[in-house]
């Protein structure tokens, strides 16, 4: 991907995400652009620069079944959540304050905790680390 296209795509994603968070009733947030990257050695690598305008980004690893929500915490660390419903293994969509499964209605807050069943377990969290301007999500 060319740098210009990357920056353009990142800006669009950040602006759309910001609008989705502000307007919590907007259900079309599920169609927001995601940052697409490869999985290499059970790692997903994302540039820190994605977070220049927002504290949240959706990551779409190629050849991976589900998206990953990546959130920058106030202390500068990152939380990565697998956007797979823990009840029915369905891809989750973004809402203004978390994630929702359109299959049976399970809902999760931005930290991955269940706010509405039938799901009973929180979302899977992946460990992350920051190194040389990159966020590494360990999915293995």
PDB file of N, CA and C in Angstrom, residues 2-69:
ATOM      1  N   UNK A   2       0.613   2.155  -0.853  1.00  0.00           N
ATOM      2  CA  UNK A   2       1.371   3.410  -0.933  1.00  0.00           C
ATOM      3  C   UNK A   2       1.094   4.245   0.316  1.00  0.00           C
ATOM      4  N   UNK A   3       2.084   5.023   0.738  1.00  0.00           N
ATOM      5  CA  UNK A   3       1.951   5.852   1.936  1.00  0.00           C
ATOM      6  C   UNK A   3       0.762   6.800   1.823  1.00  0.00           C
ATOM      7  N   UNK A   4       0.600   7.403   0.665  1.00  0.00           N
ATOM      8  CA  UNK A   4      -0.500   8.353   0.461  1.00  0.00           C
ATOM      9  C   UNK A   4      -1.852   7.672   0.671  1.00  0.00           C
ATOM     10  N   UNK A   5      -2.021   6.469   0.113  1.00  0.00           N
ATOM     11  CA  UNK A   5      -3.273   5.732   0.281  1.00  0.00           C
ATOM     12  C   UNK A   5      -3.494   5.337   1.738  1.00  0.00           C
ATOM     13  N   UNK A   6      -2.398   4.942   2.402  1.00  0.00           N
ATOM     14  CA  UNK A   6      -2.483   4.565   3.801  1.00  0.00           C
ATOM     15  C   UNK A   6      -2.961   5.743   4.654  1.00  0.00           C
ATOM     16  N   UNK A   7      -2.344   6.907   4.465  1.00  0.00           N
ATOM     17  CA  UNK A   7      -2.712   8.096   5.239  1.00  0.00           C
ATOM     18  C   UNK A   7      -4.162   8.474   4.959  1.00  0.00           C
ATOM     19  N   UNK A   8      -4.547   8.440   3.706  1.00  0.00           N
ATOM     20  CA  UNK A   8      -5.909   8.783   3.307  1.00  0.00           C
ATOM     21  C   UNK A   8      -6.916   7.826   3.961  1.00  0.00           C
ATOM     22  N   UNK A   9      -6.627   6.513   3.887  1.00  0.00           N
ATOM     23  CA  UNK A   9      -7.520   5.512   4.448  1.00  0.00           C
ATOM     24  C   UNK A   9      -7.598   5.660   5.975  1.00  0.00           C
ATOM     25  N   UNK A  10      -6.462   5.955   6.599  1.00  0.00           N
ATOM     26  CA  UNK A  10      -6.430   6.130   8.051  1.00  0.00           C
ATOM     27  C   UNK A  10      -7.267   7.328   8.484  1.00  0.00           C
ATOM     28  N   UNK A  11      -7.154   8.424   7.756  1.00  0.00           N
ATOM     29  CA  UNK A  11      -7.927   9.627   8.083  1.00  0.00           C
ATOM     30  C   UNK A  11      -9.424   9.370   7.949  1.00  0.00           C
ATOM     31  N   UNK A  12      -9.801   8.687   6.901  1.00  0.00           N
ATOM     32  CA  UNK A  12     -11.218   8.367   6.699  1.00  0.00           C
ATOM     33  C   UNK A  12     -11.727   7.498   7.841  1.00  0.00           C
ATOM     34  N   UNK A  13     -10.945   6.488   8.227  1.00  0.00           N
ATOM     35  CA  UNK A  13     -11.348   5.587   9.308  1.00  0.00           C
ATOM     36  C   UNK A  13     -11.490   6.344  10.623  1.00  0.00           C
ATOM     37  N   UNK A  14     -10.530   7.207  10.908  1.00  0.00           N
ATOM     38  CA  UNK A  14     -10.575   7.965  12.165  1.00  0.00           C
ATOM     39  C   UNK A  14     -11.762   8.919  12.213  1.00  0.00           C
ATOM     40  N   UNK A  15     -12.022   9.609  11.112  1.00  0.00           N
ATOM     41  CA  UNK A  15     -13.155  10.542  11.082  1.00  0.00           C
ATOM     42  C   UNK A  15     -14.469   9.779  11.215  1.00  0.00           C
ATOM     43  N   UNK A  16     -14.578   8.671  10.525  1.00  0.00           N
ATOM     44  CA  UNK A  16     -15.807   7.889  10.596  1.00  0.00           C
ATOM     45  C   UNK A  16     -16.002   7.315  11.998  1.00  0.00           C
ATOM     46  N   UNK A  17     -14.920   6.866  12.612  1.00  0.00           N
ATOM     47  CA  UNK A  17     -14.994   6.325  13.959  1.00  0.00           C
ATOM     48  C   UNK A  17     -15.423   7.397  14.945  1.00  0.00           C
ATOM     49  N   UNK A  18     -14.849   8.581  14.826  1.00  0.00           N
ATOM     50  CA  UNK A  18     -15.216   9.677  15.706  1.00  0.00           C
ATOM     51  C   UNK A  18     -16.690  10.025  15.588  1.00  0.00           C
ATOM     52  N   UNK A  19     -17.178  10.045  14.368  1.00  0.00           N
ATOM     53  CA  UNK A  19     -18.594  10.331  14.151  1.00  0.00           C
ATOM     54  C   UNK A  19     -19.461   9.236  14.747  1.00  0.00           C
ATOM     55  N   UNK A  20     -19.022   7.992  14.642  1.00  0.00           N
ATOM     56  CA  UNK A  20     -19.782   6.870  15.189  1.00  0.00           C
ATOM     57  C   UNK A  20     -19.840   6.896  16.701  1.00  0.00           C
ATOM     58  N   UNK A  21     -18.766   7.330  17.332  1.00  0.00           N
ATOM     59  CA  UNK A  21     -18.746   7.396  18.786  1.00  0.00           C
ATOM     60  C   UNK A  21     -19.634   8.531  19.281  1.00  0.00           C
ATOM     61  N   UNK A  22     -19.610   9.656  18.602  1.00  0.00           N
ATOM     62  CA  UNK A  22     -20.420  10.802  19.005  1.00  0.00           C
ATOM     63  C   UNK A  22     -21.902  10.519  18.807  1.00  0.00           C
ATOM     64  N   UNK A  23     -22.222   9.875  17.710  1.00  0.00           N
ATOM     65  CA  UNK A  23     -23.630   9.584  17.404  1.00  0.00           C
ATOM     66  C   UNK A  23     -23.883   8.125  17.719  1.00  0.00           C
ATOM     67  N   UNK A  24     -24.138   7.820  18.982  1.00  0.00           N
ATOM     68  CA  UNK A  24     -24.213   6.433  19.433  1.00  0.00           C
ATOM     69  C   UNK A  24     -25.369   5.643  18.836  1.00  0.00           C
ATOM     70  N   UNK A  25     -26.366   6.306  18.315  1.00  0.00           N
ATOM     71  CA  UNK A  25     -27.482   5.568  17.746  1.00  0.00           C
ATOM     72  C   UNK A  25     -27.240   5.163  16.293  1.00  0.00           C
ATOM     73  N   UNK A  26     -26.120   5.517  15.765  1.00  0.00           N
ATOM     74  CA  UNK A  26     -25.816   5.218  14.370  1.00  0.00           C
ATOM     75  C   UNK A  26     -25.411   3.758  14.233  1.00  0.00           C
ATOM     76  N   UNK A  27     -26.292   2.925  13.698  1.00  0.00           N
ATOM     77  CA  UNK A  27     -26.007   1.498  13.609  1.00  0.00           C
ATOM     78  C   UNK A  27     -25.173   1.138  12.396  1.00  0.00           C
ATOM     79  N   UNK A  28     -24.984   2.040  11.460  1.00  0.00           N
ATOM     80  CA  UNK A  28     -24.206   1.721  10.268  1.00  0.00           C
ATOM     81  C   UNK A  28     -22.709   1.777  10.514  1.00  0.00           C
ATOM     82  N   UNK A  29     -22.286   1.961  11.760  1.00  0.00           N
ATOM     83  CA  UNK A  29     -20.855   2.017  12.082  1.00  0.00           C
ATOM     84  C   UNK A  29     -20.154   0.716  11.753  1.00  0.00           C
ATOM     85  N   UNK A  30     -20.900  -0.360  11.588  1.00  0.00           N
ATOM     86  CA  UNK A  30     -20.281  -1.647  11.292  1.00  0.00           C
ATOM     87  C   UNK A  30     -19.570  -1.614   9.960  1.00  0.00           C
ATOM     88  N   UNK A  31     -19.940  -0.712   9.087  1.00  0.00           N
ATOM     89  CA  UNK A  31     -19.350  -0.656   7.764  1.00  0.00           C
ATOM     90  C   UNK A  31     -18.156   0.296   7.695  1.00  0.00           C
ATOM     91  N   UNK A  32     -17.644   0.733   8.841  1.00  0.00           N
ATOM     92  CA  UNK A  32     -16.507   1.645   8.845  1.00  0.00           C
ATOM     93  C   UNK A  32     -15.297   0.985   8.205  1.00  0.00           C
ATOM     94  N   UNK A  33     -14.472   1.772   7.534  1.00  0.00           N
ATOM     95  CA  UNK A  33     -13.248   1.203   6.979  1.00  0.00           C
ATOM     96  C   UNK A  33     -12.345   0.704   8.101  1.00  0.00           C
ATOM     97  N   UNK A  34     -11.653  -0.362   7.827  1.00  0.00           N
ATOM     98  CA  UNK A  34     -10.736  -0.929   8.810  1.00  0.00           C
ATOM     99  C   UNK A  34      -9.326  -0.888   8.247  1.00  0.00           C
ATOM    100  N   UNK A  35      -8.346  -0.858   9.130  1.00  0.00           N
ATOM    101  CA  UNK A  35      -6.961  -0.921   8.703  1.00  0.00           C
ATOM    102  C   UNK A  35      -6.643  -2.382   8.405  1.00  0.00           C
ATOM    103  N   UNK A  36      -6.297  -2.674   7.181  1.00  0.00           N
ATOM    104  CA  UNK A  36      -6.017  -4.032   6.752  1.00  0.00           C
ATOM    105  C   UNK A  36      -4.520  -4.289   6.808  1.00  0.00           C
ATOM    106  N   UNK A  37      -4.159  -5.428   7.386  1.00  0.00           N
ATOM    107  CA  UNK A  37      -2.752  -5.796   7.516  1.00  0.00           C
ATOM    108  C   UNK A  37      -2.622  -7.318   7.491  1.00  0.00           C
ATOM    109  N   UNK A  38      -1.400  -7.786   7.483  1.00  0.00           N
ATOM    110  CA  UNK A  38      -1.122  -9.218   7.439  1.00  0.00           C
ATOM    111  C   UNK A  38      -0.927  -9.770   8.855  1.00  0.00           C
ATOM    112  N   UNK A  39      -1.099 -11.085   8.972  1.00  0.00           N
ATOM    113  CA  UNK A  39      -0.717 -11.809  10.177  1.00  0.00           C
ATOM    114  C   UNK A  39       0.604 -12.484   9.846  1.00  0.00           C
ATOM    115  N   UNK A  40       1.619 -12.245  10.677  1.00  0.00           N
ATOM    116  CA  UNK A  40       2.930 -12.832  10.443  1.00  0.00           C
ATOM    117  C   UNK A  40       3.467 -13.376  11.760  1.00  0.00           C
ATOM    118  N   UNK A  41       3.741 -14.671  11.804  1.00  0.00           N
ATOM    119  CA  UNK A  41       4.257 -15.317  13.018  1.00  0.00           C
ATOM    120  C   UNK A  41       3.355 -15.053  14.222  1.00  0.00           C
ATOM    121  N   UNK A  42       2.051 -15.206  14.027  1.00  0.00           N
ATOM    122  CA  UNK A  42       1.054 -14.984  15.077  1.00  0.00           C
ATOM    123  C   UNK A  42       1.084 -13.574  15.651  1.00  0.00           C
ATOM    124  N   UNK A  43       1.472 -12.607  14.810  1.00  0.00           N
ATOM    125  CA  UNK A  43       1.478 -11.214  15.219  1.00  0.00           C
ATOM    126  C   UNK A  43       0.797 -10.352  14.164  1.00  0.00           C
ATOM    127  N   UNK A  44       0.086  -9.358  14.636  1.00  0.00           N
ATOM    128  CA  UNK A  44      -0.498  -8.334  13.780  1.00  0.00           C
ATOM    129  C   UNK A  44       0.216  -7.043  14.145  1.00  0.00           C
ATOM    130  N   UNK A  45       0.812  -6.392  13.155  1.00  0.00           N
ATOM    131  CA  UNK A  45       1.590  -5.174  13.421  1.00  0.00           C
ATOM    132  C   UNK A  45       0.869  -3.974  12.831  1.00  0.00           C
ATOM    133  N   UNK A  46       0.699  -2.959  13.667  1.00  0.00           N
ATOM    134  CA  UNK A  46      -0.064  -1.767  13.315  1.00  0.00           C
ATOM    135  C   UNK A  46       0.782  -0.537  13.650  1.00  0.00           C
ATOM    136  N   UNK A  47       0.847   0.449  12.765  1.00  0.00           N
ATOM    137  CA  UNK A  47       1.610   1.658  13.093  1.00  0.00           C
ATOM    138  C   UNK A  47       0.912   2.494  14.169  1.00  0.00           C
ATOM    139  N   UNK A  48       1.687   3.014  15.096  1.00  0.00           N
ATOM    140  CA  UNK A  48       1.163   3.883  16.152  1.00  0.00           C
ATOM    141  C   UNK A  48       0.496   5.114  15.532  1.00  0.00           C
ATOM    142  N   UNK A  49       0.959   5.521  14.353  1.00  0.00           N
ATOM    143  CA  UNK A  49       0.417   6.711  13.689  1.00  0.00           C
ATOM    144  C   UNK A  49      -1.079   6.616  13.403  1.00  0.00           C
ATOM    145  N   UNK A  50      -1.650   5.412  13.416  1.00  0.00           N
ATOM    146  CA  UNK A  50      -3.101   5.275  13.232  1.00  0.00           C
ATOM    147  C   UNK A  50      -3.873   6.000  14.326  1.00  0.00           C
ATOM    148  N   UNK A  51      -3.223   6.226  15.445  1.00  0.00           N
ATOM    149  CA  UNK A  51      -3.888   6.815  16.604  1.00  0.00           C
ATOM    150  C   UNK A  51      -3.596   8.303  16.754  1.00  0.00           C
ATOM    151  N   UNK A  52      -3.189   8.943  15.678  1.00  0.00           N
ATOM    152  CA  UNK A  52      -2.892  10.378  15.724  1.00  0.00           C
ATOM    153  C   UNK A  52      -4.150  11.206  15.998  1.00  0.00           C
ATOM    154  N   UNK A  53      -5.299  10.760  15.521  1.00  0.00           N
ATOM    155  CA  UNK A  53      -6.531  11.534  15.661  1.00  0.00           C
ATOM    156  C   UNK A  53      -7.590  10.862  16.524  1.00  0.00           C
ATOM    157  N   UNK A  54      -7.401   9.597  16.856  1.00  0.00           N
ATOM    158  CA  UNK A  54      -8.424   8.860  17.580  1.00  0.00           C
ATOM    159  C   UNK A  54      -7.768   7.840  18.505  1.00  0.00           C
ATOM    160  N   UNK A  55      -8.492   7.413  19.508  1.00  0.00           N
ATOM    161  CA  UNK A  55      -7.993   6.388  20.426  1.00  0.00           C
ATOM    162  C   UNK A  55      -8.505   5.003  20.062  1.00  0.00           C
ATOM    163  N   UNK A  56      -9.151   4.863  18.904  1.00  0.00           N
ATOM    164  CA  UNK A  56      -9.767   3.590  18.536  1.00  0.00           C
ATOM    165  C   UNK A  56      -9.575   3.308  17.055  1.00  0.00           C
ATOM    166  N   UNK A  57      -9.346   2.050  16.735  1.00  0.00           N
ATOM    167  CA  UNK A  57      -9.214   1.643  15.340  1.00  0.00           C
ATOM    168  C   UNK A  57      -9.667   0.193  15.200  1.00  0.00           C
ATOM    169  N   UNK A  58     -10.272  -0.125  14.072  1.00  0.00           N
ATOM    170  CA  UNK A  58     -10.631  -1.501  13.755  1.00  0.00           C
ATOM    171  C   UNK A  58      -9.542  -2.052  12.845  1.00  0.00           C
ATOM    172  N   UNK A  59      -9.023  -3.212  13.213  1.00  0.00           N
ATOM    173  CA  UNK A  59      -7.964  -3.861  12.459  1.00  0.00           C
ATOM    174  C   UNK A  59      -8.569  -5.072  11.754  1.00  0.00           C
ATOM    175  N   UNK A  60      -8.269  -5.214  10.476  1.00  0.00           N
ATOM    176  CA  UNK A  60      -8.774  -6.338   9.690  1.00  0.00           C
ATOM    177  C   UNK A  60      -7.583  -7.148   9.176  1.00  0.00           C
ATOM    178  N   UNK A  61      -7.155  -8.145   9.959  1.00  0.00           N
ATOM    179  CA  UNK A  61      -6.029  -8.967   9.502  1.00  0.00           C
ATOM    180  C   UNK A  61      -6.440  -9.824   8.303  1.00  0.00           C
ATOM    181  N   UNK A  62      -5.605  -9.831   7.263  1.00  0.00           N
ATOM    182  CA  UNK A  62      -5.896 -10.641   6.075  1.00  0.00           C
ATOM    183  C   UNK A  62      -5.875 -12.113   6.449  1.00  0.00           C
ATOM    184  N   UNK A  63      -6.796 -12.878   5.846  1.00  0.00           N
ATOM    185  CA  UNK A  63      -6.919 -14.319   6.077  1.00  0.00           C
ATOM    186  C   UNK A  63      -7.176 -14.655   7.546  1.00  0.00           C
ATOM    187  N   UNK A  64      -7.843 -13.763   8.250  1.00  0.00           N
ATOM    188  CA  UNK A  64      -8.211 -13.951   9.651  1.00  0.00           C
ATOM    189  C   UNK A  64      -9.724 -13.810   9.697  1.00  0.00           C
ATOM    190  N   UNK A  65     -10.391 -14.645  10.426  1.00  0.00           N
ATOM    191  CA  UNK A  65     -11.856 -14.698  10.375  1.00  0.00           C
ATOM    192  C   UNK A  65     -12.574 -13.489  10.967  1.00  0.00           C
ATOM    193  N   UNK A  66     -11.964 -12.811  11.925  1.00  0.00           N
ATOM    194  CA  UNK A  66     -12.641 -11.729  12.629  1.00  0.00           C
ATOM    195  C   UNK A  66     -11.775 -10.481  12.709  1.00  0.00           C
ATOM    196  N   UNK A  67     -12.427  -9.330  12.821  1.00  0.00           N
ATOM    197  CA  UNK A  67     -11.715  -8.072  13.027  1.00  0.00           C
ATOM    198  C   UNK A  67     -11.244  -7.978  14.474  1.00  0.00           C
ATOM    199  N   UNK A  68     -10.338  -7.040  14.711  1.00  0.00           N
ATOM    200  CA  UNK A  68      -9.825  -6.784  16.050  1.00  0.00           C
ATOM    201  C   UNK A  68     -10.039  -5.302  16.349  1.00  0.00           C
ATOM    202  N   UNK A  69     -10.611  -5.015  17.504  1.00  0.00           N
ATOM    203  CA  UNK A  69     -10.755  -3.627  17.956  1.00  0.00           C
ATOM    204  C   UNK A  69      -9.498  -3.289  18.739  1.00  0.00           C
TER     205      UNK A  69
END
